[in-house]
Structures are given as structure tokens and as C-alpha cells.
mmCIF file with all atom_site columns, C-alpha atoms in Angstrom:
data_model
loop_
_atom_site.group_PDB
_atom_site.id
_atom_site.type_symbol
_atom_site.label_atom_id
_atom_site.label_alt_id
_atom_site.label_comp_id
_atom_site.label_asym_id
_atom_site.label_entity_id
_atom_site.label_seq_id
_atom_site.pdbx_PDB_ins_code
_atom_site.Cartn_x
_atom_site.Cartn_y
_atom_site.Cartn_z
_atom_site.occupancy
_atom_site.B_iso_or_equiv
_atom_site.pdbx_formal_charge
_atom_site.auth_seq_id
_atom_site.auth_comp_id
_atom_site.auth_asym_id
_atom_site.auth_atom_id
_atom_site.pdbx_PDB_model_num
ATOM 1   C CA . MET A 1 1   ? -65.762 -22.192 -44.456 1.00 0.00 ? 1   MET A CA 1
ATOM 2   C CA . ARG A 1 2   ? -62.766 -24.356 -45.269 1.00 0.00 ? 2   ARG A CA 1
ATOM 3   C CA . ARG A 1 3   ? -59.608 -22.750 -46.561 1.00 0.00 ? 3   ARG A CA 1
ATOM 4   C CA . HIS A 1 4   ? -58.780 -22.827 -50.266 1.00 0.00 ? 4   HIS A CA 1
ATOM 5   C CA . GLY A 1 5   ? -55.379 -24.183 -49.237 1.00 0.00 ? 5   GLY A CA 1
ATOM 6   C CA . THR A 1 6   ? -57.035 -27.363 -47.991 1.00 0.00 ? 6   THR A CA 1
ATOM 7   C CA . VAL A 1 7   ? -58.797 -27.819 -51.317 1.00 0.00 ? 7   VAL A CA 1
ATOM 8   C CA . LEU A 1 8   ? -55.582 -27.207 -53.242 1.00 0.00 ? 8   LEU A CA 1
ATOM 9   C CA . ALA A 1 9   ? -53.657 -29.605 -50.978 1.00 0.00 ? 9   ALA A CA 1
ATOM 10  C CA . VAL A 1 10  ? -56.300 -32.283 -51.511 1.00 0.00 ? 10  VAL A CA 1
ATOM 11  C CA . GLY A 1 11  ? -56.100 -31.823 -55.279 1.00 0.00 ? 11  GLY A CA 1
ATOM 12  C CA . ILE A 1 12  ? -52.312 -31.968 -55.355 1.00 0.00 ? 12  ILE A CA 1
ATOM 13  C CA . SER A 1 13  ? -52.295 -34.949 -53.003 1.00 0.00 ? 13  SER A CA 1
ATOM 14  C CA . LEU A 1 14  ? -54.789 -36.822 -55.173 1.00 0.00 ? 14  LEU A CA 1
ATOM 15  C CA . LEU A 1 15  ? -52.739 -36.173 -58.303 1.00 0.00 ? 15  LEU A CA 1
ATOM 16  C CA . ALA A 1 16  ? -49.593 -37.418 -56.556 1.00 0.00 ? 16  ALA A CA 1
ATOM 17  C CA . LEU A 1 17  ? -51.383 -40.488 -55.223 1.00 0.00 ? 17  LEU A CA 1
ATOM 18  C CA . LEU A 1 18  ? -52.828 -41.369 -58.604 1.00 0.00 ? 18  LEU A CA 1
ATOM 19  C CA . ALA A 1 19  ? -49.402 -41.023 -60.215 1.00 0.00 ? 19  ALA A CA 1
ATOM 20  C CA . ALA A 1 20  ? -47.860 -43.207 -57.509 1.00 0.00 ? 20  ALA A CA 1
ATOM 21  C CA . ALA A 1 21  ? -50.614 -45.794 -57.777 1.00 0.00 ? 21  ALA A CA 1
ATOM 22  C CA . CYS A 1 22  ? -50.015 -46.102 -61.514 1.00 0.00 ? 22  CYS A CA 1
ATOM 23  C CA . SER A 1 23  ? -46.235 -46.451 -61.251 1.00 0.00 ? 23  SER A CA 1
ATOM 24  C CA . ASP A 1 24  ? -44.384 -49.751 -61.563 1.00 0.00 ? 24  ASP A CA 1
ATOM 25  C CA . VAL A 1 25  ? -42.098 -49.145 -58.583 1.00 0.00 ? 25  VAL A CA 1
ATOM 26  C CA . GLU A 1 26  ? -42.256 -51.953 -56.051 1.00 0.00 ? 26  GLU A CA 1
ATOM 27  C CA . GLU A 1 27  ? -41.156 -51.584 -52.463 1.00 0.00 ? 27  GLU A CA 1
ATOM 28  C CA . GLU A 1 28  ? -39.923 -54.360 -50.217 1.00 0.00 ? 28  GLU A CA 1
ATOM 29  C CA . PRO A 1 29  ? -42.561 -55.148 -47.576 1.00 0.00 ? 29  PRO A CA 1
ATOM 30  C CA . GLU A 1 30  ? -41.585 -54.471 -43.992 1.00 0.00 ? 30  GLU A CA 1
ATOM 31  C CA . ALA A 1 31  ? -41.048 -57.551 -41.873 1.00 0.00 ? 31  ALA A CA 1
ATOM 32  C CA . GLY A 1 32  ? -43.811 -58.684 -39.571 1.00 0.00 ? 32  GLY A CA 1
ATOM 33  C CA . GLY A 1 33  ? -46.576 -56.178 -40.300 1.00 0.00 ? 33  GLY A CA 1
ATOM 34  C CA . GLY A 1 34  ? -48.394 -57.240 -43.400 1.00 0.00 ? 34  GLY A CA 1
ATOM 35  C CA . GLY A 1 35  ? -50.149 -53.855 -43.739 1.00 0.00 ? 35  GLY A CA 1
ATOM 36  C CA . THR A 1 36  ? -48.889 -50.587 -45.093 1.00 0.00 ? 36  THR A CA 1
ATOM 37  C CA . ALA A 1 37  ? -48.152 -47.793 -42.665 1.00 0.00 ? 37  ALA A CA 1
ATOM 38  C CA . PRO A 1 38  ? -49.184 -44.255 -43.597 1.00 0.00 ? 38  PRO A CA 1
ATOM 39  C CA . ASP A 1 39  ? -46.496 -42.100 -45.142 1.00 0.00 ? 39  ASP A CA 1
ATOM 40  C CA . THR A 1 40  ? -45.878 -39.823 -42.173 1.00 0.00 ? 40  THR A CA 1
ATOM 41  C CA . ALA A 1 41  ? -44.118 -37.221 -44.329 1.00 0.00 ? 41  ALA A CA 1
ATOM 42  C CA . ASN A 1 42  ? -47.434 -36.541 -46.079 1.00 0.00 ? 42  ASN A CA 1
ATOM 43  C CA . VAL A 1 43  ? -49.702 -36.568 -43.018 1.00 0.00 ? 43  VAL A CA 1
ATOM 44  C CA . ALA A 1 44  ? -49.054 -32.859 -42.461 1.00 0.00 ? 44  ALA A CA 1
ATOM 45  C CA . GLN A 1 45  ? -50.799 -32.157 -45.781 1.00 0.00 ? 45  GLN A CA 1
ATOM 46  C CA . CYS A 1 46  ? -54.064 -33.420 -44.316 1.00 0.00 ? 46  CYS A CA 1
ATOM 47  C CA . GLY A 1 47  ? -53.835 -31.798 -40.917 1.00 0.00 ? 47  GLY A CA 1
ATOM 48  C CA . ASP A 1 48  ? -56.484 -32.609 -38.340 1.00 0.00 ? 48  ASP A CA 1
ATOM 49  C CA . GLU A 1 49  ? -59.439 -31.806 -40.595 1.00 0.00 ? 49  GLU A CA 1
ATOM 50  C CA . THR A 1 50  ? -61.583 -34.487 -42.166 1.00 0.00 ? 50  THR A CA 1
ATOM 51  C CA . ILE A 1 51  ? -61.387 -34.303 -45.954 1.00 0.00 ? 51  ILE A CA 1
ATOM 52  C CA . VAL A 1 52  ? -64.841 -34.516 -47.551 1.00 0.00 ? 52  VAL A CA 1
ATOM 53  C CA . LEU A 1 53  ? -64.987 -35.837 -51.118 1.00 0.00 ? 53  LEU A CA 1
ATOM 54  C CA . ALA A 1 54  ? -68.080 -35.422 -53.300 1.00 0.00 ? 54  ALA A CA 1
ATOM 55  C CA . VAL A 1 55  ? -69.374 -38.629 -54.865 1.00 0.00 ? 55  VAL A CA 1
ATOM 56  C CA . ASN A 1 56  ? -71.528 -38.168 -57.948 1.00 0.00 ? 56  ASN A CA 1
ATOM 57  C CA . PRO A 1 57  ? -74.383 -40.685 -58.276 1.00 0.00 ? 57  PRO A CA 1
ATOM 58  C CA . TRP A 1 58  ? -72.883 -42.957 -60.928 1.00 0.00 ? 58  TRP A CA 1
ATOM 59  C CA . ILE A 1 59  ? -70.719 -46.027 -60.491 1.00 0.00 ? 59  ILE A CA 1
ATOM 60  C CA . GLY A 1 60  ? -67.520 -44.590 -61.998 1.00 0.00 ? 60  GLY A CA 1
ATOM 61  C CA . ALA A 1 61  ? -67.575 -41.674 -59.559 1.00 0.00 ? 61  ALA A CA 1
ATOM 62  C CA . LYS A 1 62  ? -68.145 -44.073 -56.668 1.00 0.00 ? 62  LYS A CA 1
ATOM 63  C CA . ALA A 1 63  ? -65.114 -46.121 -57.745 1.00 0.00 ? 63  ALA A CA 1
ATOM 64  C CA . ASN A 1 64  ? -62.914 -43.006 -58.102 1.00 0.00 ? 64  ASN A CA 1
ATOM 65  C CA . ALA A 1 65  ? -63.863 -41.738 -54.658 1.00 0.00 ? 65  ALA A CA 1
ATOM 66  C CA . ALA A 1 66  ? -63.413 -45.150 -53.016 1.00 0.00 ? 66  ALA A CA 1
ATOM 67  C CA . VAL A 1 67  ? -59.890 -45.489 -54.444 1.00 0.00 ? 67  VAL A CA 1
ATOM 68  C CA . ALA A 1 68  ? -59.004 -41.942 -53.380 1.00 0.00 ? 68  ALA A CA 1
ATOM 69  C CA . GLN A 1 69  ? -60.375 -42.574 -49.892 1.00 0.00 ? 69  GLN A CA 1
ATOM 70  C CA . VAL A 1 70  ? -58.308 -45.740 -49.454 1.00 0.00 ? 70  VAL A CA 1
ATOM 71  C CA . LEU A 1 71  ? -55.127 -44.100 -50.762 1.00 0.00 ? 71  LEU A CA 1
ATOM 72  C CA . MET A 1 72  ? -55.558 -40.972 -48.655 1.00 0.00 ? 72  MET A CA 1
ATOM 73  C CA . GLU A 1 73  ? -56.375 -42.902 -45.483 1.00 0.00 ? 73  GLU A CA 1
ATOM 74  C CA . GLN A 1 74  ? -53.864 -45.732 -45.820 1.00 0.00 ? 74  GLN A CA 1
ATOM 75  C CA . GLN A 1 75  ? -50.967 -43.915 -47.464 1.00 0.00 ? 75  GLN A CA 1
ATOM 76  C CA . MET A 1 76  ? -51.328 -40.414 -46.058 1.00 0.00 ? 76  MET A CA 1
ATOM 77  C CA . GLY A 1 77  ? -53.067 -40.970 -42.742 1.00 0.00 ? 77  GLY A CA 1
ATOM 78  C CA . CYS A 1 78  ? -55.952 -38.657 -43.656 1.00 0.00 ? 78  CYS A CA 1
ATOM 79  C CA . THR A 1 79  ? -59.470 -38.944 -42.354 1.00 0.00 ? 79  THR A CA 1
ATOM 80  C CA . VAL A 1 80  ? -61.763 -38.999 -45.392 1.00 0.00 ? 80  VAL A CA 1
ATOM 81  C CA . GLU A 1 81  ? -65.538 -38.770 -45.495 1.00 0.00 ? 81  GLU A CA 1
ATOM 82  C CA . LEU A 1 82  ? -67.537 -39.392 -48.652 1.00 0.00 ? 82  LEU A CA 1
ATOM 83  C CA . GLU A 1 83  ? -70.536 -37.179 -49.417 1.00 0.00 ? 83  GLU A CA 1
ATOM 84  C CA . ASP A 1 84  ? -72.380 -39.983 -51.174 1.00 0.00 ? 84  ASP A CA 1
ATOM 85  C CA . PRO A 1 85  ? -74.313 -39.307 -53.200 1.00 0.00 ? 85  PRO A CA 1
ATOM 86  C CA . ILE A 1 86  ? -74.280 -35.625 -54.000 1.00 0.00 ? 86  ILE A CA 1
ATOM 87  C CA . ALA A 1 87  ? -76.397 -34.356 -56.866 1.00 0.00 ? 87  ALA A CA 1
ATOM 88  C CA . GLU A 1 88  ? -74.042 -33.415 -59.678 1.00 0.00 ? 88  GLU A CA 1
ATOM 89  C CA . LYS A 1 89  ? -75.424 -29.880 -59.879 1.00 0.00 ? 89  LYS A CA 1
ATOM 90  C CA . ALA A 1 90  ? -74.939 -29.389 -56.110 1.00 0.00 ? 90  ALA A CA 1
ATOM 91  C CA . GLN A 1 91  ? -71.211 -30.098 -56.004 1.00 0.00 ? 91  GLN A CA 1
ATOM 92  C CA . PHE A 1 92  ? -69.937 -26.622 -56.926 1.00 0.00 ? 92  PHE A CA 1
ATOM 93  C CA . PRO A 1 93  ? -72.130 -24.803 -54.365 1.00 0.00 ? 93  PRO A CA 1
ATOM 94  C CA . ALA A 1 94  ? -71.129 -27.418 -51.753 1.00 0.00 ? 94  ALA A CA 1
ATOM 95  C CA . MET A 1 95  ? -67.431 -26.784 -52.430 1.00 0.00 ? 95  MET A CA 1
ATOM 96  C CA . ALA A 1 96  ? -67.939 -23.013 -52.401 1.00 0.00 ? 96  ALA A CA 1
ATOM 97  C CA . ASP A 1 97  ? -69.732 -23.245 -49.034 1.00 0.00 ? 97  ASP A CA 1
ATOM 98  C CA . GLY A 1 98  ? -67.027 -25.485 -47.540 1.00 0.00 ? 98  GLY A CA 1
ATOM 99  C CA . ASP A 1 99  ? -69.312 -28.490 -47.118 1.00 0.00 ? 99  ASP A CA 1
ATOM 100 C CA . VAL A 1 100 ? -67.203 -30.517 -49.579 1.00 0.00 ? 100 VAL A CA 1
ATOM 101 C CA . ASP A 1 101 ? -63.445 -30.224 -50.085 1.00 0.00 ? 101 ASP A CA 1
ATOM 102 C CA . ALA A 1 102 ? -63.076 -31.800 -53.526 1.00 0.00 ? 102 ALA A CA 1
ATOM 103 C CA . THR A 1 103 ? -64.809 -33.642 -56.321 1.00 0.00 ? 103 THR A CA 1
ATOM 104 C CA . LEU A 1 104 ? -62.910 -36.067 -58.512 1.00 0.00 ? 104 LEU A CA 1
ATOM 105 C CA . GLU A 1 105 ? -65.192 -36.106 -61.517 1.00 0.00 ? 105 GLU A CA 1
ATOM 106 C CA . VAL A 1 106 ? -66.650 -33.083 -63.267 1.00 0.00 ? 106 VAL A CA 1
ATOM 107 C CA . TRP A 1 107 ? -67.775 -33.213 -66.873 1.00 0.00 ? 107 TRP A CA 1
ATOM 108 C CA . PRO A 1 108 ? -66.714 -29.751 -68.117 1.00 0.00 ? 108 PRO A CA 1
ATOM 109 C CA . SER A 1 109 ? -69.168 -29.759 -71.027 1.00 0.00 ? 109 SER A CA 1
ATOM 110 C CA . GLY A 1 110 ? -72.012 -29.683 -68.513 1.00 0.00 ? 110 GLY A CA 1
ATOM 111 C CA . HIS A 1 111 ? -70.578 -27.176 -66.053 1.00 0.00 ? 111 HIS A CA 1
ATOM 112 C CA . ALA A 1 112 ? -69.523 -24.098 -68.027 1.00 0.00 ? 112 ALA A CA 1
ATOM 113 C CA . ASP A 1 113 ? -71.788 -21.849 -65.938 1.00 0.00 ? 113 ASP A CA 1
ATOM 114 C CA . ASP A 1 114 ? -70.520 -23.336 -62.647 1.00 0.00 ? 114 ASP A CA 1
ATOM 115 C CA . TYR A 1 115 ? -66.910 -22.968 -63.797 1.00 0.00 ? 115 TYR A CA 1
ATOM 116 C CA . ALA A 1 116 ? -67.486 -19.311 -64.637 1.00 0.00 ? 116 ALA A CA 1
ATOM 117 C CA . GLN A 1 117 ? -69.417 -18.547 -61.433 1.00 0.00 ? 117 GLN A CA 1
ATOM 118 C CA . PHE A 1 118 ? -67.413 -20.409 -58.790 1.00 0.00 ? 118 PHE A CA 1
ATOM 119 C CA . ILE A 1 119 ? -63.895 -20.559 -60.261 1.00 0.00 ? 119 ILE A CA 1
ATOM 120 C CA . GLU A 1 120 ? -63.445 -17.552 -62.530 1.00 0.00 ? 120 GLU A CA 1
ATOM 121 C CA . GLU A 1 121 ? -65.751 -14.981 -60.902 1.00 0.00 ? 121 GLU A CA 1
ATOM 122 C CA . ALA A 1 122 ? -66.093 -15.778 -57.183 1.00 0.00 ? 122 ALA A CA 1
ATOM 123 C CA . GLY A 1 123 ? -62.847 -17.713 -56.749 1.00 0.00 ? 123 GLY A CA 1
ATOM 124 C CA . THR A 1 124 ? -64.544 -19.946 -54.162 1.00 0.00 ? 124 THR A CA 1
ATOM 125 C CA . VAL A 1 125 ? -63.550 -23.171 -55.967 1.00 0.00 ? 125 VAL A CA 1
ATOM 126 C CA . VAL A 1 126 ? -60.090 -24.036 -57.309 1.00 0.00 ? 126 VAL A CA 1
ATOM 127 C CA . ASP A 1 127 ? -59.585 -26.050 -60.499 1.00 0.00 ? 127 ASP A CA 1
ATOM 128 C CA . GLY A 1 128 ? -57.154 -28.763 -59.362 1.00 0.00 ? 128 GLY A CA 1
ATOM 129 C CA . GLY A 1 129 ? -56.492 -29.985 -62.893 1.00 0.00 ? 129 GLY A CA 1
ATOM 130 C CA . LEU A 1 130 ? -57.269 -33.116 -64.848 1.00 0.00 ? 130 LEU A CA 1
ATOM 131 C CA . LEU A 1 131 ? -57.119 -36.557 -63.239 1.00 0.00 ? 131 LEU A CA 1
ATOM 132 C CA . GLY A 1 132 ? -57.266 -38.478 -66.501 1.00 0.00 ? 132 GLY A CA 1
ATOM 133 C CA . ILE A 1 133 ? -60.976 -39.203 -66.724 1.00 0.00 ? 133 ILE A CA 1
ATOM 134 C CA . THR A 1 134 ? -62.643 -37.397 -69.599 1.00 0.00 ? 134 THR A CA 1
ATOM 135 C CA . GLY A 1 135 ? -66.344 -37.514 -70.263 1.00 0.00 ? 135 GLY A CA 1
ATOM 136 C CA . ASN A 1 136 ? -68.449 -36.024 -72.999 1.00 0.00 ? 136 ASN A CA 1
ATOM 137 C CA . ILE A 1 137 ? -72.163 -35.475 -73.009 1.00 0.00 ? 137 ILE A CA 1
ATOM 138 C CA . GLY A 1 138 ? -73.770 -36.758 -76.174 1.00 0.00 ? 138 GLY A CA 1
ATOM 139 C CA . TRP A 1 139 ? -76.322 -38.984 -77.822 1.00 0.00 ? 139 TRP A CA 1
ATOM 140 C CA . PHE A 1 140 ? -75.573 -42.458 -79.090 1.00 0.00 ? 140 PHE A CA 1
ATOM 141 C CA . VAL A 1 141 ? -77.484 -44.424 -81.714 1.00 0.00 ? 141 VAL A CA 1
ATOM 142 C CA . PRO A 1 142 ? -76.878 -48.077 -82.634 1.00 0.00 ? 142 PRO A CA 1
ATOM 143 C CA . SER A 1 143 ? -74.751 -48.328 -85.786 1.00 0.00 ? 143 SER A CA 1
ATOM 144 C CA . TYR A 1 144 ? -77.254 -50.625 -87.507 1.00 0.00 ? 144 TYR A CA 1
ATOM 145 C CA . VAL A 1 145 ? -79.874 -47.879 -87.209 1.00 0.00 ? 145 VAL A CA 1
ATOM 146 C CA . VAL A 1 146 ? -77.589 -45.290 -88.842 1.00 0.00 ? 146 VAL A CA 1
ATOM 147 C CA . GLU A 1 147 ? -76.558 -47.764 -91.554 1.00 0.00 ? 147 GLU A CA 1
ATOM 148 C CA . GLN A 1 148 ? -80.207 -48.312 -92.456 1.00 0.00 ? 148 GLN A CA 1
ATOM 149 C CA . ASN A 1 149 ? -81.247 -44.670 -91.860 1.00 0.00 ? 149 ASN A CA 1
ATOM 150 C CA . PRO A 1 150 ? -78.335 -42.251 -92.426 1.00 0.00 ? 150 PRO A CA 1
ATOM 151 C CA . GLN A 1 151 ? -80.478 -39.276 -91.369 1.00 0.00 ? 151 GLN A CA 1
ATOM 152 C CA . TYR A 1 152 ? -80.124 -40.486 -87.759 1.00 0.00 ? 152 TYR A CA 1
ATOM 153 C CA . ALA A 1 153 ? -76.403 -39.722 -87.752 1.00 0.00 ? 153 ALA A CA 1
ATOM 154 C CA . THR A 1 154 ? -77.282 -36.242 -86.419 1.00 0.00 ? 154 THR A CA 1
ATOM 155 C CA . VAL A 1 155 ? -79.866 -34.988 -83.973 1.00 0.00 ? 155 VAL A CA 1
ATOM 156 C CA . ASP A 1 156 ? -81.696 -33.155 -86.772 1.00 0.00 ? 156 ASP A CA 1
ATOM 157 C CA . GLY A 1 157 ? -82.574 -36.496 -88.362 1.00 0.00 ? 157 GLY A CA 1
ATOM 158 C CA . PHE A 1 158 ? -84.868 -37.405 -85.474 1.00 0.00 ? 158 PHE A CA 1
ATOM 159 C CA . LYS A 1 159 ? -87.610 -34.935 -86.388 1.00 0.00 ? 159 LYS A CA 1
ATOM 160 C CA . GLU A 1 160 ? -89.570 -37.582 -88.266 1.00 0.00 ? 160 GLU A CA 1
ATOM 161 C CA . ASP A 1 161 ? -90.039 -41.344 -88.116 1.00 0.00 ? 161 ASP A CA 1
ATOM 162 C CA . ALA A 1 162 ? -90.035 -41.836 -84.343 1.00 0.00 ? 162 ALA A CA 1
ATOM 163 C CA . ASP A 1 163 ? -91.632 -45.211 -85.007 1.00 0.00 ? 163 ASP A CA 1
ATOM 164 C CA . ILE A 1 164 ? -88.229 -46.686 -85.838 1.00 0.00 ? 164 ILE A CA 1
ATOM 165 C CA . PHE A 1 165 ? -87.596 -46.609 -82.082 1.00 0.00 ? 165 PHE A CA 1
ATOM 166 C CA . ALA A 1 166 ? -90.967 -48.089 -81.174 1.00 0.00 ? 166 ALA A CA 1
ATOM 167 C CA . THR A 1 167 ? -91.228 -50.574 -78.341 1.00 0.00 ? 167 THR A CA 1
ATOM 168 C CA . ALA A 1 168 ? -94.043 -52.672 -76.947 1.00 0.00 ? 168 ALA A CA 1
ATOM 169 C CA . ASP A 1 169 ? -94.438 -50.064 -74.191 1.00 0.00 ? 169 ASP A CA 1
ATOM 170 C CA . THR A 1 170 ? -94.428 -46.944 -76.379 1.00 0.00 ? 170 THR A CA 1
ATOM 171 C CA . GLY A 1 171 ? -96.164 -48.086 -79.541 1.00 0.00 ? 171 GLY A CA 1
ATOM 172 C CA . ASP A 1 172 ? -95.297 -45.941 -82.553 1.00 0.00 ? 172 ASP A CA 1
ATOM 173 C CA . LYS A 1 173 ? -93.976 -43.071 -80.433 1.00 0.00 ? 173 LYS A CA 1
ATOM 174 C CA . GLY A 1 174 ? -90.514 -44.539 -79.924 1.00 0.00 ? 174 GLY A CA 1
ATOM 175 C CA . ARG A 1 175 ? -88.437 -44.304 -76.796 1.00 0.00 ? 175 ARG A CA 1
ATOM 176 C CA . PHE A 1 176 ? -85.685 -41.924 -75.701 1.00 0.00 ? 176 PHE A CA 1
ATOM 177 C CA . LEU A 1 177 ? -83.413 -43.252 -72.971 1.00 0.00 ? 177 LEU A CA 1
ATOM 178 C CA . GLY A 1 178 ? -81.915 -40.202 -71.328 1.00 0.00 ? 178 GLY A CA 1
ATOM 179 C CA . ALA A 1 179 ? -79.744 -39.757 -68.279 1.00 0.00 ? 179 ALA A CA 1
ATOM 180 C CA . ASP A 1 180 ? -80.904 -39.130 -64.744 1.00 0.00 ? 180 ASP A CA 1
ATOM 181 C CA . THR A 1 181 ? -82.293 -35.595 -64.591 1.00 0.00 ? 181 THR A CA 1
ATOM 182 C CA . THR A 1 182 ? -79.824 -34.686 -61.820 1.00 0.00 ? 182 THR A CA 1
ATOM 183 C CA . TYR A 1 183 ? -76.904 -35.155 -64.268 1.00 0.00 ? 183 TYR A CA 1
ATOM 184 C CA . SER A 1 184 ? -75.632 -32.490 -66.648 1.00 0.00 ? 184 SER A CA 1
ATOM 185 C CA . ILE A 1 185 ? -77.665 -33.141 -69.782 1.00 0.00 ? 185 ILE A CA 1
ATOM 186 C CA . PHE A 1 186 ? -78.634 -31.319 -72.957 1.00 0.00 ? 186 PHE A CA 1
ATOM 187 C CA . ASP A 1 187 ? -81.763 -33.362 -73.768 1.00 0.00 ? 187 ASP A CA 1
#
């Protein structure tokens, strides 16, 4: 099992890299190379171990992990492997078992039980803090539907009149477009 120190170092490193990537400080390029050499002062943070990042199966998570991988490899000299994809519900057990070192995107509203089990109770996962991406699980209805049918402004209003959401495929039963069942959902 990987050490908690590695997970904490990855989290701190990612926060520092994201802050640096968003800064407006420009450095003079070194003559002759064209590329950017790894920051050798930070290489010790990675050690010889490969850092494994969880990649949730949606495009935003793939983008986050790809940026982190490039920054960690090119700026810190780390070796980074992406666990792509990992089922969202499998990421906490994978971190606890040492199969994954970090995940960059967790929607807290869908992981209260995991947070309690793996972070608060077992202490096998460390909360590295917020990275700036905030997601909320919820339902969305087109505004024109709510304007014409105010009862649909809340979930309780859907108990009747499913035919308002009818399609050629569903007839008068309407259609509910939910998320992938491997995501944290409350449907």
C-alpha cells in the first residue's frame, strides 16, 4: 500500500502547479532548447514511484487529469499514469487500497458516505482540499417548460402530466435523461 505522504505530496504539488499555471509570471526562455526542463528542486517530491491519478469517465475529469499529468511530468519530472477510466464509485476504495494515488474531481454531494468511511473513520484517504472545480448534483428543466408549467420548478411537480415530456420514442410517457449509472446520482 502506498504511503499517505505520497498522496499528500501529490495533492500539495497539484495545488502548487495549478496556482503556478494560473499566474501571469513569464520567464525568459533558455537559449537553444525550446522545451522546458523539469524543475529539479521539486523532483524529490515525486521520488521514484509512479503517481497514479484517477480519471472519472466524463470529459472534464479527463481534461483535468491530462493537464495535471503534463504539468507533473514536464515541470516536476514525475512519472504519471492515468487510471482511465475509473468508475466514480470505485475511486475511494482504489485510493484506500493504494491502487490510485489521487483523484482531481470528487463531487462531495455524491460521496458523503465515502468521505465518512475512508477519510474520517479509516483515515486511508486524505482530503487534499479544493482545486477550484465545484459540481452539484441536480435536475435541470428548460425554462420555457417552467414558465408554462410552474409546478415543474420542483421535483414534486413531476408526479402528474408526464406527457409534457413526450417524444416520438416514448409516446405519452415522457422521457427522463439521467446520468450514467456509474456516476453519483440521486435519481
